[in-house]
């Protein structure tokens, strides 16, 4: 259903449901996980023929006008970092959806 055709009560109910689906906001991280393999350069190391040692993980965070920043992610934090990144995307989607509902209510001159 298009949002314009959705009754007020339904919009409000959906907004409430969206709020409940928000991930814990302290558990968000913006950026992306990057995998790197490195050749150590030691003579005779088998990594010279393969992709290199790894994977090692980095968090890459881009900011407008600046080069992306890379932070090393220890192996034991990898899963949690991936989860926090997913939370960030989920939170953004939900905030966007709530914002759309509020914009529609505003357009109808309904109480927010
Ligand atoms: Zn090596």
JSON list of C-alpha atoms and ligand atoms in Angstrom, two decimals:
[
{"chain": "A", "resi": 1, "resn": "UNK", "atom": "CA", "xyz": [0.00, 0.00, 0.00]},
{"chain": "A", "resi": 2, "resn": "UNK", "atom": "CA", "xyz": [1.24, 3.47, -0.80]},
{"chain": "A", "resi": 3, "resn": "UNK", "atom": "CA", "xyz": [1.86, 5.56, 2.28]},
{"chain": "A", "resi": 4, "resn": "UNK", "atom": "CA", "xyz": [-0.59, 8.22, 1.03]},
{"chain": "A", "resi": 5, "resn": "UNK", "atom": "CA", "xyz": [-3.40, 5.65, 1.20]},
{"chain": "A", "resi": 6, "resn": "UNK", "atom": "CA", "xyz": [-2.49, 4.24, 4.58]},
{"chain": "A", "resi": 7, "resn": "UNK", "atom": "CA", "xyz": [-4.91, 5.27, 7.38]},
{"chain": "A", "resi": 8, "resn": "UNK", "atom": "CA", "xyz": [-3.54, 7.34, 10.28]},
{"chain": "A", "resi": 9, "resn": "UNK", "atom": "CA", "xyz": [-4.07, 4.53, 12.76]},
{"chain": "A", "resi": 10, "resn": "UNK", "atom": "CA", "xyz": [-2.10, 2.15, 10.61]},
{"chain": "A", "resi": 11, "resn": "UNK", "atom": "CA", "xyz": [0.73, 4.68, 10.20]},
{"chain": "A", "resi": 12, "resn": "UNK", "atom": "CA", "xyz": [0.93, 5.13, 13.96]},
{"chain": "A", "resi": 13, "resn": "UNK", "atom": "CA", "xyz": [0.85, 1.40, 14.60]},
{"chain": "A", "resi": 14, "resn": "UNK", "atom": "CA", "xyz": [3.59, 0.85, 12.05]},
{"chain": "A", "resi": 15, "resn": "UNK", "atom": "CA", "xyz": [5.66, 3.63, 13.59]},
{"chain": "A", "resi": 16, "resn": "UNK", "atom": "CA", "xyz": [5.34, 1.98, 16.99]},
{"chain": "A", "resi": 17, "resn": "UNK", "atom": "CA", "xyz": [6.41, -1.37, 15.56]},
{"chain": "A", "resi": 18, "resn": "UNK", "atom": "CA", "xyz": [9.40, 0.25, 13.85]},
{"chain": "A", "resi": 19, "resn": "UNK", "atom": "CA", "xyz": [10.54, 1.76, 17.16]},
{"chain": "A", "resi": 20, "resn": "UNK", "atom": "CA", "xyz": [10.48, -1.67, 18.76]},
{"chain": "A", "resi": 21, "resn": "UNK", "atom": "CA", "xyz": [12.63, -3.06, 15.96]},
{"chain": "A", "resi": 22, "resn": "UNK", "atom": "CA", "xyz": [15.41, -0.52, 16.47]},
{"chain": "A", "resi": 23, "resn": "UNK", "atom": "CA", "xyz": [18.69, -2.20, 17.40]},
{"chain": "A", "resi": 24, "resn": "UNK", "atom": "CA", "xyz": [20.35, -0.96, 20.59]},
{"chain": "A", "resi": 25, "resn": "UNK", "atom": "CA", "xyz": [21.73, 2.40, 19.52]},
{"chain": "A", "resi": 26, "resn": "UNK", "atom": "CA", "xyz": [24.92, 1.98, 21.47]},
{"chain": "A", "resi": 27, "resn": "UNK", "atom": "CA", "xyz": [25.69, -1.04, 19.30]},
{"chain": "A", "resi": 28, "resn": "UNK", "atom": "CA", "xyz": [26.13, 0.67, 15.96]},
{"chain": "A", "resi": 29, "resn": "UNK", "atom": "CA", "xyz": [29.17, 1.24, 13.84]},
{"chain": "A", "resi": 30, "resn": "UNK", "atom": "CA", "xyz": [29.37, 3.05, 10.53]},
{"chain": "A", "resi": 31, "resn": "UNK", "atom": "CA", "xyz": [31.81, 1.73, 7.99]},
{"chain": "A", "resi": 32, "resn": "UNK", "atom": "CA", "xyz": [32.60, -1.43, 6.15]},
{"chain": "A", "resi": 33, "resn": "UNK", "atom": "CA", "xyz": [34.75, -4.45, 6.87]},
{"chain": "A", "resi": 34, "resn": "UNK", "atom": "CA", "xyz": [37.63, -4.98, 4.53]},
{"chain": "A", "resi": 35, "resn": "UNK", "atom": "CA", "xyz": [39.68, -8.14, 4.16]},
{"chain": "A", "resi": 36, "resn": "UNK", "atom": "CA", "xyz": [43.38, -7.91, 3.50]},
{"chain": "A", "resi": 37, "resn": "UNK", "atom": "CA", "xyz": [46.04, -10.50, 2.78]},
{"chain": "A", "resi": 38, "resn": "UNK", "atom": "CA", "xyz": [49.67, -9.57, 3.12]},
{"chain": "A", "resi": 39, "resn": "UNK", "atom": "CA", "xyz": [52.89, -11.07, 1.89]},
{"chain": "A", "resi": 40, "resn": "UNK", "atom": "CA", "xyz": [55.46, -10.88, 4.64]},
{"chain": "A", "resi": 41, "resn": "UNK", "atom": "CA", "xyz": [58.45, -10.82, 2.31]},
{"chain": "A", "resi": 42, "resn": "UNK", "atom": "CA", "xyz": [60.43, -13.38, 4.31]},
{"chain": "A", "resi": 43, "resn": "UNK", "atom": "CA", "xyz": [62.54, -15.46, 1.97]},
{"chain": "A", "resi": 44, "resn": "UNK", "atom": "CA", "xyz": [61.09, -18.93, 1.49]},
{"chain": "A", "resi": 45, "resn": "UNK", "atom": "CA", "xyz": [57.72, -18.16, 3.14]},
{"chain": "A", "resi": 46, "resn": "UNK", "atom": "CA", "xyz": [54.92, -20.01, 1.40]},
{"chain": "A", "resi": 47, "resn": "UNK", "atom": "CA", "xyz": [52.84, -16.83, 1.34]},
{"chain": "A", "resi": 48, "resn": "UNK", "atom": "CA", "xyz": [54.88, -15.64, -1.63]},
{"chain": "A", "resi": 49, "resn": "UNK", "atom": "CA", "xyz": [52.90, -17.98, -3.91]},
{"chain": "A", "resi": 50, "resn": "UNK", "atom": "CA", "xyz": [49.48, -17.66, -2.30]},
{"chain": "A", "resi": 51, "resn": "UNK", "atom": "CA", "xyz": [47.37, -14.61, -1.59]},
{"chain": "A", "resi": 52, "resn": "UNK", "atom": "CA", "xyz": [49.45, -13.82, 1.50]},
{"chain": "A", "resi": 53, "resn": "UNK", "atom": "CA", "xyz": [48.84, -14.08, 5.24]},
{"chain": "A", "resi": 54, "resn": "UNK", "atom": "CA", "xyz": [45.34, -13.39, 6.38]},
{"chain": "A", "resi": 55, "resn": "UNK", "atom": "CA", "xyz": [42.63, -12.55, 6.20]},
{"chain": "A", "resi": 56, "resn": "UNK", "atom": "CA", "xyz": [43.20, -9.54, 8.39]},
{"chain": "A", "resi": 57, "resn": "UNK", "atom": "CA", "xyz": [40.24, -7.26, 8.87]},
{"chain": "A", "resi": 58, "resn": "UNK", "atom": "CA", "xyz": [39.98, -3.50, 8.80]},
{"chain": "A", "resi": 59, "resn": "UNK", "atom": "CA", "xyz": [37.14, -1.14, 9.38]},
{"chain": "A", "resi": 60, "resn": "UNK", "atom": "CA", "xyz": [37.00, 1.41, 6.61]},
{"chain": "A", "resi": 61, "resn": "UNK", "atom": "CA", "xyz": [35.13, 4.59, 7.42]},
{"chain": "A", "resi": 62, "resn": "UNK", "atom": "CA", "xyz": [34.54, 7.19, 4.75]},
{"chain": "A", "resi": 63, "resn": "UNK", "atom": "CA", "xyz": [33.74, 10.80, 5.47]},
{"chain": "A", "resi": 64, "resn": "UNK", "atom": "CA", "xyz": [32.80, 13.31, 2.83]},
{"chain": "A", "resi": 65, "resn": "UNK", "atom": "CA", "xyz": [35.78, 15.08, 1.35]},
{"chain": "A", "resi": 66, "resn": "UNK", "atom": "CA", "xyz": [38.30, 12.97, 3.23]},
{"chain": "A", "resi": 67, "resn": "UNK", "atom": "CA", "xyz": [40.14, 9.76, 2.50]},
{"chain": "A", "resi": 68, "resn": "UNK", "atom": "CA", "xyz": [38.60, 6.68, 4.10]},
{"chain": "A", "resi": 69, "resn": "UNK", "atom": "CA", "xyz": [40.09, 5.86, 7.48]},
{"chain": "A", "resi": 70, "resn": "UNK", "atom": "CA", "xyz": [41.18, 2.33, 8.19]},
{"chain": "A", "resi": 71, "resn": "UNK", "atom": "CA", "xyz": [41.26, 0.78, 11.63]},
{"chain": "A", "resi": 72, "resn": "UNK", "atom": "CA", "xyz": [42.58, -2.66, 12.34]},
{"chain": "A", "resi": 73, "resn": "UNK", "atom": "CA", "xyz": [39.95, -5.09, 13.64]},
{"chain": "A", "resi": 74, "resn": "UNK", "atom": "CA", "xyz": [41.35, -7.86, 15.83]},
{"chain": "A", "resi": 75, "resn": "UNK", "atom": "CA", "xyz": [40.15, -11.33, 14.81]},
{"chain": "A", "resi": 76, "resn": "UNK", "atom": "CA", "xyz": [38.20, -11.78, 18.05]},
{"chain": "A", "resi": 77, "resn": "UNK", "atom": "CA", "xyz": [36.21, -8.58, 17.40]},
{"chain": "A", "resi": 78, "resn": "UNK", "atom": "CA", "xyz": [35.35, -9.44, 13.82]},
{"chain": "A", "resi": 79, "resn": "UNK", "atom": "CA", "xyz": [31.89, -10.94, 14.46]},
{"chain": "A", "resi": 80, "resn": "UNK", "atom": "CA", "xyz": [30.84, -8.17, 16.80]},
{"chain": "A", "resi": 81, "resn": "UNK", "atom": "CA", "xyz": [32.04, -5.47, 14.43]},
{"chain": "A", "resi": 82, "resn": "UNK", "atom": "CA", "xyz": [30.09, -7.09, 11.58]},
{"chain": "A", "resi": 83, "resn": "UNK", "atom": "CA", "xyz": [27.02, -7.14, 13.83]},
{"chain": "A", "resi": 84, "resn": "UNK", "atom": "CA", "xyz": [27.42, -3.47, 14.79]},
{"chain": "A", "resi": 85, "resn": "UNK", "atom": "CA", "xyz": [27.73, -2.50, 11.13]},
{"chain": "A", "resi": 86, "resn": "UNK", "atom": "CA", "xyz": [24.54, -4.42, 10.33]},
{"chain": "A", "resi": 87, "resn": "UNK", "atom": "CA", "xyz": [22.83, -2.65, 13.26]},
{"chain": "A", "resi": 88, "resn": "UNK", "atom": "CA", "xyz": [23.88, 0.70, 11.86]},
{"chain": "A", "resi": 89, "resn": "UNK", "atom": "CA", "xyz": [22.27, -0.05, 8.48]},
{"chain": "A", "resi": 90, "resn": "UNK", "atom": "CA", "xyz": [19.13, -1.43, 10.13]},
{"chain": "A", "resi": 91, "resn": "UNK", "atom": "CA", "xyz": [18.84, 1.64, 12.40]},
{"chain": "A", "resi": 92, "resn": "UNK", "atom": "CA", "xyz": [19.17, 3.95, 9.42]},
{"chain": "A", "resi": 93, "resn": "UNK", "atom": "CA", "xyz": [16.46, 2.11, 7.49]},
{"chain": "A", "resi": 94, "resn": "UNK", "atom": "CA", "xyz": [14.13, 2.26, 10.46]},
{"chain": "A", "resi": 95, "resn": "UNK", "atom": "CA", "xyz": [14.80, 5.97, 11.12]},
{"chain": "A", "resi": 96, "resn": "UNK", "atom": "CA", "xyz": [14.12, 6.67, 7.46]},
{"chain": "A", "resi": 97, "resn": "UNK", "atom": "CA", "xyz": [10.83, 4.76, 7.59]},
{"chain": "A", "resi": 98, "resn": "UNK", "atom": "CA", "xyz": [9.74, 6.55, 10.79]},
{"chain": "A", "resi": 99, "resn": "UNK", "atom": "CA", "xyz": [10.66, 9.86, 9.22]},
{"chain": "A", "resi": 100, "resn": "UNK", "atom": "CA", "xyz": [8.52, 9.07, 6.16]},
{"chain": "A", "resi": 101, "resn": "UNK", "atom": "CA", "xyz": [5.55, 8.31, 8.40]},
{"chain": "A", "resi": 102, "resn": "UNK", "atom": "CA", "xyz": [6.01, 11.56, 10.31]},
{"chain": "A", "resi": 103, "resn": "UNK", "atom": "CA", "xyz": [6.29, 13.48, 7.06]},
{"chain": "A", "resi": 104, "resn": "UNK", "atom": "CA", "xyz": [3.02, 11.93, 5.87]},
{"chain": "A", "resi": 105, "resn": "UNK", "atom": "CA", "xyz": [1.27, 12.84, 9.17]},
{"chain": "A", "resi": 106, "resn": "UNK", "atom": "CA", "xyz": [2.59, 16.37, 8.85]},
{"chain": "A", "resi": 107, "resn": "UNK", "atom": "CA", "xyz": [1.31, 16.56, 5.28]},
{"chain": "A", "resi": 108, "resn": "UNK", "atom": "CA", "xyz": [-2.16, 15.52, 6.52]},
{"chain": "A", "resi": 109, "resn": "UNK", "atom": "CA", "xyz": [-2.01, 18.16, 9.27]},
{"chain": "A", "resi": 110, "resn": "UNK", "atom": "CA", "xyz": [-2.34, 15.34, 11.78]},
{"chain": "A", "resi": 111, "resn": "UNK", "atom": "CA", "xyz": [-0.81, 15.36, 15.22]},
{"chain": "A", "resi": 112, "resn": "UNK", "atom": "CA", "xyz": [2.71, 13.99, 15.14]},
{"chain": "B", "resi": 1, "resn": "LIG", "atom": "ZN1", "xyz": [54.76, -15.01, 4.70]}
]
